[in-house]
Amino acid sequence: MTTLTDAGLTDPALTASVPVVSHPLVDARAQLREAVDLLGYDDGVYAMLASPRREVTVSIPLRRDDGAIELFVGHRVQHNFSRGPAKGGLRYSPDVTLDEVRALAMWMTWKCALLDVPYGGAKGGVCIDPRQYSAAELERVTRRYTSEISPLIGPERDIPAPDIGTDEQTMAWMMDTFSVSRGHTVLGVTTGKPISLGGSLGRTTATSRGVVHVALAALHDRGIDASRATAAVQGFGKVGRYAARFLAEAGVRVVAVSDQYGAVTNDRGIDVPALESYVDTTGSVVGFAGAAEMSGAALLEADVDLLVPAAVEGVIHEENAPRIRARVIVEGANGPTTPEADAVLEAAGCLVVPDILANAGGVIVSYFEWVQANQAYWWSADEVEARLATRMRDAWTRVNVHAASLGVPLRRAATALAVEAVAQAHFQRGLYP
Ligand code: NAD
């Protein structure tokens, strides 16, 4: 197993507190190493792609509503620009670390390359628990963070989007702060914005739509009829909630759902719209009358056809992987499965559809939003949905065919396709100076 020291990790807070098994940067670099070896590239190429091109850490002082001052740390990591501007989400979570942001930025590079979206990868994070702060406080944090990273972002440089703990309102504040500094409205600086501010129809649900497009294809590939299939979904936020909804609409019986507070289960199938209304009122799935309580750990090990992890990294690891019974795992979250768990699941015959393919719907429609904003010309919802479906299904087929031809799992095939596209861009551009 790769150790923290081998991986060259530098964040002391993280290395002190988090077990190696759930370390996303170790996992991301192990996946890159496999792809580089498969492609026959040398160590120089690995070194170039294992490290971000540019990263910045900023202090964000906040004046709280009661007048007290608090200080937060924020990061923006731009992993690669060889195929276009950097692109990636902004995360607000108390668990954010620089190394986590580096891993997420690297995965964004591969995702954009795999889906042939003309971007490199980036990611941002602020180490804050947004649930503990008022909307006015979050607005001040967002505006100060945006102002600090403003020289690095822009429609041609780096385009943030929502991720864990942020939403369309966050993107509206970022766009406004950036625009004020430039003296004119720059709609293309963020994606995932409200529709009234240049957001794209279909962006809110795009990641989940994409997850379900590939989930249905993967079930079909395994000879599982969707109308007889069962599913468990970890996470009931922007990705998990709509994934559960669209799976249910496709006839899949969603028998278990969780969030960070707990999990609920119903063998006959959870009434997803009723659960959505309940969560809108209470803020959690816990206590939903239409289902029984279960533990979050048990949800991952439920006897289902399909498991959709749609929460955080490293939740499927070498310790629980032998107990996972799902026949298909479709990664709504980024980095939910460690390389050690991948090996266990592969040996057990479980099909794992990797994050860089499965959850790419979000960045695809973010790309559509950027194209629309830059042209100030808006597409219909049907146009967006049709183009999204075509791209997701084509990518699924391409990765599947490549995996079969190489005799490797989907993740290795997908990462190799992506790394090859990025490396080719590097080779063709040449090394400056
Ligand atoms: P979100 O903040 O909207 O929702 C996160 C959900 O996960 C919440 O329901 C939260 O309670 C739950 N959660 C957190 N920790 C958990 C745990 N240990 N067990 C169970 N549930 C837990 O975030 P999101 O935008 O839905 O993002 C979820 C994942 O999907 C992240 O990995 C993110 O990077 C990835 N992703 C998001 C998008 C997007 O468009 N939002 C696109 C691609 C990938």
GROMACS .gro file of C-alpha atoms and ligand atoms in nm:
model
  477
    1MET     CA    1   0.000   0.000   0.000
    2THR     CA    2   0.122   0.355  -0.075
    3THR     CA    3   0.203   0.541   0.246
    4LEU     CA    4   0.152   0.908   0.320
    5THR     CA    5   0.527   0.967   0.302
    6ASP     CA    6   0.556   0.786  -0.035
    7ALA     CA    7   0.282   1.007  -0.169
    8GLY     CA    8   0.468   1.321  -0.061
    9LEU     CA    9   0.176   1.458   0.137
   10THR     CA   10   0.231   1.788   0.307
   11ASP     CA   11  -0.074   1.883   0.505
   12PRO     CA   12   0.015   1.819   0.872
   13ALA     CA   13  -0.340   1.852   1.005
   14LEU     CA   14  -0.455   1.588   0.765
   15THR     CA   15  -0.171   1.342   0.804
   16ALA     CA   16  -0.216   1.359   1.180
   17SER     CA   17  -0.586   1.287   1.190
   18VAL     CA   18  -0.704   1.086   0.890
   19PRO     CA   19  -0.626   0.718   0.833
   20VAL     CA   20  -0.431   0.641   0.515
   21VAL     CA   21  -0.717   0.427   0.394
   22SER     CA   22  -0.935   0.732   0.327
   23HIS     CA   23  -0.672   0.961   0.183
   24PRO     CA   24  -0.787   1.091  -0.158
   25LEU     CA   25  -0.451   1.222  -0.279
   26VAL     CA   26  -0.285   0.886  -0.217
   27ASP     CA   27  -0.568   0.722  -0.411
   28ALA     CA   28  -0.557   0.974  -0.697
   29ARG     CA   29  -0.181   0.933  -0.738
   30ALA     CA   30  -0.206   0.553  -0.725
   31GLN     CA   31  -0.465   0.566  -1.006
   32LEU     CA   32  -0.243   0.799  -1.209
   33ARG     CA   33   0.058   0.569  -1.157
   34GLU     CA   34  -0.142   0.273  -1.291
   35ALA     CA   35  -0.250   0.471  -1.598
   36VAL     CA   36   0.102   0.599  -1.668
   37ASP     CA   37   0.237   0.244  -1.642
   38LEU     CA   38  -0.039   0.110  -1.868
   39LEU     CA   39   0.038   0.379  -2.128
   40GLY     CA   40   0.413   0.318  -2.105
   41TYR     CA   41   0.498   0.681  -2.017
   42ASP     CA   42   0.809   0.759  -1.814
   43ASP     CA   43   0.846   0.895  -1.462
   44GLY     CA   44   0.878   1.251  -1.592
   45VAL     CA   45   0.524   1.237  -1.728
   46TYR     CA   46   0.400   1.093  -1.399
   47ALA     CA   47   0.574   1.371  -1.202
   48MET     CA   48   0.427   1.640  -1.429
   49LEU     CA   49   0.073   1.504  -1.396
   50ALA     CA   50   0.092   1.415  -1.025
   51SER     CA   51   0.145   1.778  -0.922
   52PRO     CA   52  -0.082   2.080  -0.968
   53ARG     CA   53   0.033   2.356  -1.204
   54ARG     CA   54  -0.070   2.625  -0.959
   55GLU     CA   55  -0.220   2.646  -0.611
   56VAL     CA   56  -0.303   2.923  -0.371
   57THR     CA   57  -0.395   2.922  -0.001
   58VAL     CA   58  -0.571   3.227   0.137
   59SER     CA   59  -0.684   3.357   0.476
   60ILE     CA   60  -1.047   3.459   0.498
   61PRO     CA   61  -1.132   3.682   0.795
   62LEU     CA   62  -1.504   3.691   0.873
   63ARG     CA   63  -1.687   3.951   1.079
   64ARG     CA   64  -1.965   3.746   1.237
   65ASP     CA   65  -2.315   3.880   1.281
   66ASP     CA   66  -2.240   3.946   1.651
   67GLY     CA   67  -1.924   4.144   1.566
   68ALA     CA   68  -1.669   3.873   1.657
   69ILE     CA   69  -1.388   3.798   1.407
   70GLU     CA   70  -1.311   3.445   1.286
   71LEU     CA   71  -1.045   3.333   1.040
   72PHE     CA   72  -1.085   3.057   0.779
   73VAL     CA   73  -0.840   2.900   0.538
   74GLY     CA   74  -0.931   2.857   0.172
   75HIS     CA   75  -0.755   2.691  -0.121
   76ARG     CA   76  -0.778   2.696  -0.499
   77VAL     CA   77  -0.579   2.433  -0.684
   78GLN     CA   78  -0.540   2.435  -1.063
   79HIS     CA   79  -0.415   2.093  -1.158
   80ASN     CA   80  -0.385   2.130  -1.533
   81PHE     CA   81  -0.453   2.376  -1.819
   82SER     CA   82  -0.314   2.188  -2.117
   83ARG     CA   83  -0.657   2.138  -2.282
   84GLY     CA   84  -0.818   2.470  -2.177
   85PRO     CA   85  -0.905   2.675  -1.870
   86ALA     CA   86  -0.915   2.501  -1.535
   87LYS     CA   87  -1.262   2.394  -1.411
   88GLY     CA   88  -1.386   2.258  -1.083
   89GLY     CA   89  -1.612   2.292  -0.783
   90LEU     CA   90  -1.584   2.488  -0.460
   91ARG     CA   91  -1.634   2.291  -0.139
   92TYR     CA   92  -1.733   2.427   0.204
   93SER     CA   93  -1.663   2.164   0.468
   94PRO     CA   94  -1.479   2.144   0.800
   95ASP     CA   95  -1.286   1.848   0.652
   96VAL     CA   96  -1.134   2.046   0.362
   97THR     CA   97  -0.754   2.017   0.339
   98LEU     CA   98  -0.507   2.121   0.073
   99ASP     CA   99  -0.428   1.759  -0.014
  100GLU     CA  100  -0.797   1.675  -0.058
  101VAL     CA  101  -0.838   1.975  -0.290
  102ARG     CA  102  -0.532   1.861  -0.488
  103ALA     CA  103  -0.685   1.517  -0.540
  104LEU     CA  104  -1.021   1.657  -0.643
  105ALA     CA  105  -0.850   1.894  -0.890
  106MET     CA  106  -0.662   1.603  -1.048
  107TRP     CA  107  -0.984   1.402  -1.088
  108MET     CA  108  -1.141   1.704  -1.258
  109THR     CA  109  -0.861   1.705  -1.515
  110TRP     CA  110  -0.928   1.341  -1.601
  111LYS     CA  111  -1.306   1.391  -1.607
  112CYS     CA  112  -1.288   1.683  -1.850
  113ALA     CA  113  -1.043   1.498  -2.075
  114LEU     CA  114  -1.248   1.177  -2.071
  115LEU     CA  115  -1.568   1.359  -2.167
  116ASP     CA  116  -1.383   1.578  -2.417
  117VAL     CA  117  -1.486   1.897  -2.242
  118PRO     CA  118  -1.223   2.163  -2.330
  119TYR     CA  119  -1.100   2.228  -1.976
  120GLY     CA  120  -0.825   2.133  -1.739
  121GLY     CA  121  -0.902   2.051  -1.376
  122ALA     CA  122  -0.928   2.265  -1.064
  123LYS     CA  123  -1.090   2.256  -0.723
  124GLY     CA  124  -1.144   2.496  -0.437
  125GLY     CA  125  -1.226   2.456  -0.073
  126VAL     CA  126  -1.287   2.657   0.240
  127CYS     CA  127  -1.246   2.486   0.575
  128ILE     CA  128  -1.581   2.587   0.723
  129ASP     CA  129  -1.898   2.411   0.838
  130PRO     CA  130  -2.160   2.613   0.648
  131ARG     CA  131  -2.442   2.487   0.872
  132GLN     CA  132  -2.300   2.687   1.163
  133TYR     CA  133  -2.316   3.026   0.984
  134SER     CA  134  -2.594   3.260   0.872
  135ALA     CA  135  -2.656   3.332   0.503
  136ALA     CA  136  -2.512   3.682   0.551
  137GLU     CA  137  -2.194   3.534   0.704
  138LEU     CA  138  -2.159   3.282   0.420
  139GLU     CA  139  -2.202   3.565   0.171
  140ARG     CA  140  -1.914   3.757   0.334
  141VAL     CA  141  -1.692   3.446   0.338
  142THR     CA  142  -1.770   3.378  -0.028
  143ARG     CA  143  -1.706   3.735  -0.139
  144ARG     CA  144  -1.376   3.756   0.053
  145TYR     CA  145  -1.258   3.417  -0.081
  146THR     CA  146  -1.354   3.520  -0.436
  147SER     CA  147  -1.175   3.850  -0.400
  148GLU     CA  148  -0.858   3.672  -0.276
  149ILE     CA  149  -0.851   3.425  -0.568
  150SER     CA  150  -0.984   3.676  -0.823
  151PRO     CA  151  -0.654   3.717  -1.017
  152LEU     CA  152  -0.654   3.342  -1.086
  153ILE     CA  153  -1.012   3.289  -1.204
  154GLY     CA  154  -1.219   3.404  -1.503
  155PRO     CA  155  -1.394   3.251  -1.806
  156GLU     CA  156  -1.059   3.192  -1.981
  157ARG     CA  157  -0.864   3.094  -1.668
  158ASP     CA  158  -1.057   2.893  -1.412
  159ILE     CA  159  -1.433   2.853  -1.371
  160PRO     CA  160  -1.564   2.745  -1.026
  161ALA     CA  161  -1.893   2.555  -0.972
  162PRO     CA  162  -2.087   2.421  -0.670
  163ASP     CA  163  -1.970   2.118  -0.472
  164ILE     CA  164  -2.031   1.994  -0.117
  165GLY     CA  165  -2.171   2.273   0.103
  166THR     CA  166  -2.208   2.531  -0.178
  167ASP     CA  167  -2.493   2.601  -0.420
  168GLU     CA  168  -2.625   2.832  -0.690
  169GLN     CA  169  -2.644   3.122  -0.444
  170THR     CA  170  -2.271   3.080  -0.370
  171MET     CA  171  -2.200   3.091  -0.745
  172ALA     CA  172  -2.415   3.406  -0.782
  173TRP     CA  173  -2.214   3.581  -0.506
  174MET     CA  174  -1.886   3.472  -0.668
  175MET     CA  175  -1.996   3.593  -1.010
  176ASP     CA  176  -2.110   3.926  -0.866
  177THR     CA  177  -1.789   3.982  -0.667
  178PHE     CA  178  -1.572   3.902  -0.968
  179SER     CA  179  -1.786   4.121  -1.196
  180VAL     CA  180  -1.769   4.419  -0.959
  181SER     CA  181  -1.389   4.395  -0.959
  182ARG     CA  182  -1.387   4.396  -1.342
  183GLY     CA  183  -1.644   4.674  -1.381
  184HIS     CA  184  -1.884   4.470  -1.593
  185THR     CA  185  -2.093   4.153  -1.564
  186VAL     CA  186  -1.892   3.838  -1.640
  187LEU     CA  187  -2.146   3.555  -1.651
  188GLY     CA  188  -1.891   3.294  -1.763
  189VAL     CA  189  -1.676   3.312  -1.447
  190THR     CA  190  -1.882   3.051  -1.259
  191THR     CA  191  -2.127   2.776  -1.352
  192GLY     CA  192  -2.413   2.630  -1.154
  193LYS     CA  193  -2.561   2.978  -1.124
  194PRO     CA  194  -2.935   3.053  -1.082
  195ILE     CA  195  -3.128   3.049  -1.412
  196SER     CA  196  -3.206   3.421  -1.367
  197LEU     CA  197  -2.831   3.496  -1.372
  198GLY     CA  198  -2.723   3.298  -1.674
  199GLY     CA  199  -2.751   2.949  -1.530
  200SER     CA  200  -2.832   2.665  -1.768
  201LEU     CA  201  -3.158   2.478  -1.767
  202GLY     CA  202  -3.083   2.124  -1.650
  203ARG     CA  203  -2.764   2.209  -1.455
  204THR     CA  204  -2.912   2.144  -1.108
  205THR     CA  205  -2.997   1.786  -1.194
  206ALA     CA  206  -2.723   1.721  -1.450
  207THR     CA  207  -2.482   1.523  -1.233
  208SER     CA  208  -2.760   1.292  -1.113
  209ARG     CA  209  -2.908   1.255  -1.463
  210GLY     CA  210  -2.565   1.147  -1.582
  211VAL     CA  211  -2.524   0.906  -1.290
  212VAL     CA  212  -2.856   0.744  -1.379
  213HIS     CA  213  -2.779   0.726  -1.753
  214VAL     CA  214  -2.467   0.521  -1.681
  215ALA     CA  215  -2.629   0.328  -1.394
  216LEU     CA  216  -2.902   0.203  -1.628
  217ALA     CA  217  -2.641   0.116  -1.892
  218ALA     CA  218  -2.432  -0.070  -1.632
  219LEU     CA  219  -2.732  -0.267  -1.502
  220HIS     CA  220  -2.818  -0.359  -1.860
  221ASP     CA  221  -2.456  -0.465  -1.917
  222ARG     CA  222  -2.486  -0.702  -1.618
  223GLY     CA  223  -2.813  -0.846  -1.747
  224ILE     CA  224  -3.013  -0.683  -1.465
  225ASP     CA  225  -3.358  -0.556  -1.560
  226ALA     CA  226  -3.392  -0.203  -1.413
  227SER     CA  227  -3.759  -0.257  -1.332
  228ARG     CA  228  -3.660  -0.548  -1.104
  229ALA     CA  229  -3.346  -0.387  -0.963
  230THR     CA  230  -3.289  -0.251  -0.613
  231ALA     CA  231  -3.063   0.041  -0.519
  232ALA     CA  232  -2.906   0.209  -0.217
  233VAL     CA  233  -2.794   0.573  -0.233
  234GLN     CA  234  -2.541   0.722   0.011
  235GLY     CA  235  -2.584   1.098   0.046
  236PHE     CA  236  -2.903   1.297  -0.013
  237GLY     CA  237  -2.758   1.629  -0.128
  238LYS     CA  238  -2.739   1.779  -0.476
  239VAL     CA  239  -2.624   1.451  -0.632
  240GLY     CA  240  -2.781   1.176  -0.418
  241ARG     CA  241  -3.127   1.326  -0.396
  242TYR     CA  242  -3.187   1.355  -0.771
  243ALA     CA  243  -3.009   1.026  -0.837
  244ALA     CA  244  -3.260   0.856  -0.604
  245ARG     CA  245  -3.546   1.042  -0.775
  246PHE     CA  246  -3.440   0.951  -1.131
  247LEU     CA  247  -3.367   0.589  -1.037
  248ALA     CA  248  -3.716   0.559  -0.890
  249GLU     CA  249  -3.863   0.722  -1.203
  250ALA     CA  250  -3.676   0.462  -1.413
  251GLY     CA  251  -3.847   0.184  -1.216
  252VAL     CA  252  -3.557   0.095  -0.985
  253ARG     CA  253  -3.665   0.019  -0.626
  254VAL     CA  254  -3.464   0.254  -0.401
  255VAL     CA  255  -3.453   0.058  -0.074
  256ALA     CA  256  -3.200   0.261   0.130
  257VAL     CA  257  -3.087   0.623   0.148
  258SER     CA  258  -2.849   0.798   0.388
  259ASP     CA  259  -2.702   1.135   0.477
  260GLN     CA  260  -2.440   1.243   0.727
  261TYR     CA  261  -2.689   1.205   1.014
  262GLY     CA  262  -2.804   0.847   0.946
  263ALA     CA  263  -2.977   0.612   0.701
  264VAL     CA  264  -3.328   0.482   0.632
  265THR     CA  265  -3.447   0.165   0.459
  266ASN     CA  266  -3.765   0.014   0.319
  267ASP     CA  267  -3.754  -0.318   0.131
  268ARG     CA  268  -4.071  -0.232  -0.060
  269GLY     CA  269  -3.904   0.083  -0.192
  270ILE     CA  270  -3.876   0.432  -0.045
  271ASP     CA  271  -4.125   0.692  -0.166
  272VAL     CA  272  -3.854   0.930  -0.291
  273PRO     CA  273  -4.073   1.240  -0.352
  274ALA     CA  274  -4.216   1.201   0.001
  275LEU     CA  275  -3.861   1.168   0.141
  276GLU     CA  276  -3.755   1.481  -0.051
  277SER     CA  277  -4.041   1.680   0.104
  278TYR     CA  278  -3.948   1.543   0.449
  279VAL     CA  279  -3.580   1.644   0.404
  280ASP     CA  280  -3.682   1.990   0.284
  281THR     CA  281  -3.868   2.036   0.612
  282THR     CA  282  -3.630   1.867   0.860
  283GLY     CA  283  -3.288   1.883   0.693
  284SER     CA  284  -3.222   1.509   0.723
  285VAL     CA  285  -3.352   1.167   0.613
  286VAL     CA  286  -3.348   1.053   0.977
  287GLY     CA  287  -3.694   1.001   1.124
  288PHE     CA  288  -3.872   0.963   0.788
  289ALA     CA  289  -4.194   0.777   0.865
  290GLY     CA  290  -4.198   0.577   0.541
  291ALA     CA  291  -3.886   0.377   0.627
  292ALA     CA  292  -3.698   0.212   0.914
  293GLU     CA  293  -3.368   0.339   1.052
  294MET     CA  294  -3.041   0.170   0.964
  295SER     CA  295  -2.678   0.266   1.013
  296GLY     CA  296  -2.485   0.449   0.744
  297ALA     CA  297  -2.228   0.166   0.740
  298ALA     CA  298  -2.500  -0.096   0.688
  299LEU     CA  299  -2.633   0.096   0.385
  300LEU     CA  300  -2.304   0.045   0.203
  301GLU     CA  301  -2.324  -0.329   0.269
  302ALA     CA  302  -2.693  -0.367   0.178
  303ASP     CA  303  -2.796  -0.657  -0.046
  304VAL     CA  304  -2.885  -0.448  -0.353
  305ASP     CA  305  -2.816  -0.461  -0.725
  306LEU     CA  306  -2.691  -0.103  -0.739
  307LEU     CA  307  -2.501   0.110  -0.488
  308VAL     CA  308  -2.460   0.483  -0.556
  309PRO     CA  309  -2.213   0.646  -0.316
  310ALA     CA  310  -2.294   1.019  -0.352
  311ALA     CA  311  -2.140   1.176  -0.043
  312VAL     CA  312  -1.766   1.192   0.032
  313GLU     CA  313  -1.432   1.024  -0.047
  314GLY     CA  314  -1.293   0.698   0.086
  315VAL     CA  315  -1.617   0.543   0.214
  316ILE     CA  316  -1.554   0.208   0.040
  317HIS     CA  317  -1.218   0.085   0.165
  318GLU     CA  318  -1.028  -0.237   0.219
  319GLU     CA  319  -1.200  -0.303   0.551
  320ASN     CA  320  -1.565  -0.290   0.433
  321ALA     CA  321  -1.511  -0.387   0.066
  322PRO     CA  322  -1.531  -0.764   0.134
  323ARG     CA  323  -1.879  -0.712   0.282
  324ILE     CA  324  -2.018  -0.506  -0.010
  325ARG     CA  325  -2.292  -0.705  -0.180
  326ALA     CA  326  -2.399  -0.466  -0.459
  327ARG     CA  327  -2.340  -0.608  -0.807
  328VAL     CA  328  -2.288  -0.264  -0.958
  329ILE     CA  329  -2.141   0.050  -0.795
  330VAL     CA  330  -2.186   0.383  -0.974
  331GLU     CA  331  -1.976   0.658  -0.817
  332GLY     CA  332  -2.184   0.974  -0.778
  333ALA     CA  333  -1.923   1.111  -0.535
  334ASN     CA  334  -1.563   1.184  -0.623
  335GLY     CA  335  -1.319   0.925  -0.491
  336PRO     CA  336  -1.557   0.711  -0.281
  337THR     CA  337  -1.362   0.388  -0.348
  338THR     CA  338  -0.998   0.340  -0.247
  339PRO     CA  339  -0.759   0.145  -0.476
  340GLU     CA  340  -0.742  -0.135  -0.215
  341ALA     CA  341  -1.121  -0.165  -0.221
  342ASP     CA  342  -1.118  -0.159  -0.602
  343ALA     CA  343  -0.900  -0.471  -0.604
  344VAL     CA  344  -1.134  -0.653  -0.362
  345LEU     CA  345  -1.444  -0.556  -0.563
  346GLU     CA  346  -1.287  -0.655  -0.893
  347ALA     CA  347  -1.199  -1.000  -0.755
  348ALA     CA  348  -1.559  -1.034  -0.632
  349GLY     CA  349  -1.696  -0.952  -0.979
  350CYS     CA  350  -1.855  -0.622  -0.880
  351LEU     CA  351  -1.873  -0.369  -1.163
  352VAL     CA  352  -1.747  -0.028  -1.047
  353VAL     CA  353  -1.832   0.266  -1.275
  354PRO     CA  354  -1.569   0.526  -1.182
  355ASP     CA  355  -1.640   0.882  -1.070
  356ILE     CA  356  -1.463   1.047  -1.364
  357LEU     CA  357  -1.722   0.884  -1.591
  358ALA     CA  358  -2.026   0.839  -1.366
  359ASN     CA  359  -2.057   1.191  -1.220
  360ALA     CA  360  -1.937   1.383  -1.527
  361GLY     CA  361  -2.288   1.507  -1.609
  362GLY     CA  362  -2.230   1.810  -1.387
  363VAL     CA  363  -1.924   1.933  -1.571
  364ILE     CA  364  -2.083   1.858  -1.908
  365VAL     CA  365  -2.377   2.089  -1.837
  366SER     CA  366  -2.142   2.338  -1.668
  367TYR     CA  367  -1.962   2.345  -2.002
  368PHE     CA  368  -2.296   2.403  -2.177
  369GLU     CA  369  -2.368   2.685  -1.929
  370TRP     CA  370  -2.029   2.847  -2.000
  371VAL     CA  371  -2.084   2.820  -2.377
  372GLN     CA  372  -2.432   2.974  -2.343
  373ALA     CA  373  -2.309   3.251  -2.109
  374ASN     CA  374  -2.015   3.341  -2.332
  375GLN     CA  375  -2.248   3.362  -2.634
  376ALA     CA  376  -2.541   3.513  -2.439
  377TYR     CA  377  -2.764   3.264  -2.622
  378TRP     CA  378  -2.974   3.015  -2.426
  379TRP     CA  379  -3.071   2.659  -2.507
  380SER     CA  380  -3.396   2.480  -2.425
  381ALA     CA  381  -3.412   2.220  -2.147
  382ASP     CA  382  -3.471   1.947  -2.407
  383GLU     CA  383  -3.159   2.051  -2.598
  384VAL     CA  384  -2.948   2.037  -2.281
  385GLU     CA  385  -3.089   1.700  -2.169
  386ALA     CA  386  -3.046   1.543  -2.514
  387ARG     CA  387  -2.684   1.660  -2.550
  388LEU     CA  388  -2.606   1.543  -2.195
  389ALA     CA  389  -2.754   1.198  -2.256
  390THR     CA  390  -2.560   1.157  -2.582
  391ARG     CA  391  -2.229   1.251  -2.423
  392MET     CA  392  -2.280   1.027  -2.118
  393ARG     CA  393  -2.386   0.724  -2.322
  394ASP     CA  394  -2.104   0.772  -2.574
  395ALA     CA  395  -1.849   0.797  -2.294
  396TRP     CA  396  -1.989   0.486  -2.126
  397THR     CA  397  -1.955   0.293  -2.453
  398ARG     CA  398  -1.603   0.423  -2.520
  399VAL     CA  399  -1.478   0.331  -2.171
  400ASN     CA  400  -1.649  -0.008  -2.183
  401VAL     CA  401  -1.499  -0.096  -2.520
  402HIS     CA  402  -1.153   0.020  -2.410
  403ALA     CA  403  -1.176  -0.178  -2.084
  404ALA     CA  404  -1.279  -0.491  -2.273
  405SER     CA  405  -1.001  -0.453  -2.529
  406LEU     CA  406  -0.735  -0.410  -2.258
  407GLY     CA  407  -0.890  -0.661  -2.017
  408VAL     CA  408  -0.884  -0.407  -1.732
  409PRO     CA  409  -1.151  -0.261  -1.499
  410LEU     CA  410  -1.347   0.046  -1.607
  411ARG     CA  411  -1.153   0.283  -1.380
  412ARG     CA  412  -0.817   0.186  -1.524
  413ALA     CA  413  -0.951   0.215  -1.878
  414ALA     CA  414  -1.117   0.552  -1.810
  415THR     CA  415  -0.813   0.698  -1.635
  416ALA     CA  416  -0.584   0.574  -1.912
  417LEU     CA  417  -0.802   0.733  -2.182
  418ALA     CA  418  -0.806   1.061  -1.989
  419VAL     CA  419  -0.436   1.064  -1.902
  420GLU     CA  420  -0.349   0.988  -2.264
  421ALA     CA  421  -0.559   1.283  -2.386
  422VAL     CA  422  -0.392   1.520  -2.138
  423ALA     CA  423  -0.041   1.386  -2.207
  424GLN     CA  424  -0.096   1.419  -2.584
  425ALA     CA  425  -0.197   1.783  -2.535
  426HIS     CA  426   0.124   1.837  -2.337
  427PHE     CA  427   0.340   1.667  -2.599
  428GLN     CA  428   0.182   1.862  -2.886
  429ARG     CA  429   0.206   2.197  -2.710
  430GLY     CA  430   0.567   2.125  -2.613
  431LEU     CA  431   0.747   2.223  -2.297
  432TYR     CA  432   0.805   2.592  -2.241
  433PRO     CA  433   1.078   2.722  -2.255
  434NAD     P1  434  -2.402   1.820  -0.103
  434NAD     O1  435  -2.335   1.901   0.002
  434NAD     O2  436  -2.516   1.879  -0.178
  434NAD     O3  437  -2.453   1.681  -0.039
  434NAD     C1  438  -2.370   1.593   0.030
  434NAD     C2  439  -2.459   1.487   0.095
  434NAD     O4  440  -2.375   1.386   0.153
  434NAD     C3  441  -2.544   1.542   0.210
  434NAD     O5  442  -2.671   1.476   0.207
  434NAD     C4  443  -2.468   1.498   0.335
  434NAD     O6  444  -2.550   1.487   0.449
  434NAD     C5  445  -2.415   1.364   0.288
  434NAD     N1  446  -2.302   1.310   0.362
  434NAD     C6  447  -2.188   1.372   0.398
  434NAD     N2  448  -2.108   1.285   0.464
  434NAD     C7  449  -2.173   1.166   0.466
  434NAD     C8  450  -2.144   1.037   0.517
  434NAD     N3  451  -2.029   1.013   0.578
  434NAD     N4  452  -2.235   0.939   0.499
  434NAD     C9  453  -2.352   0.962   0.436
  434NAD     N5  454  -2.384   1.080   0.384
  434NAD    C10  455  -2.297   1.181   0.401
  434NAD     O7  456  -2.288   1.774  -0.203
  434NAD     P2  457  -2.304   1.720  -0.352
  434NAD     O8  458  -2.287   1.834  -0.446
  434NAD     O9  459  -2.425   1.632  -0.361
  434NAD    O10  460  -2.171   1.633  -0.367
  434NAD    C11  461  -2.166   1.495  -0.325
  434NAD    C12  462  -2.047   1.429  -0.394
  434NAD    O11  463  -2.064   1.437  -0.536
  434NAD    C13  464  -1.911   1.494  -0.367
  434NAD    O12  465  -1.813   1.393  -0.370
  434NAD    C14  466  -1.892   1.586  -0.486
  434NAD    O13  467  -1.756   1.618  -0.509
  434NAD    C15  468  -1.951   1.499  -0.595
  434NAD     N6  469  -1.990   1.568  -0.717
  434NAD    C16  470  -2.081   1.670  -0.712
  434NAD    C17  471  -2.120   1.733  -0.829
  434NAD    C18  472  -2.224   1.841  -0.831
  434NAD    O14  473  -2.262   1.883  -0.942
  434NAD     N7  474  -2.274   1.888  -0.718
  434NAD    C19  475  -2.064   1.692  -0.952
  434NAD    C20  476  -1.972   1.587  -0.954
  434NAD    C21  477  -1.938   1.526  -0.835
   0.00000   0.00000   0.00000
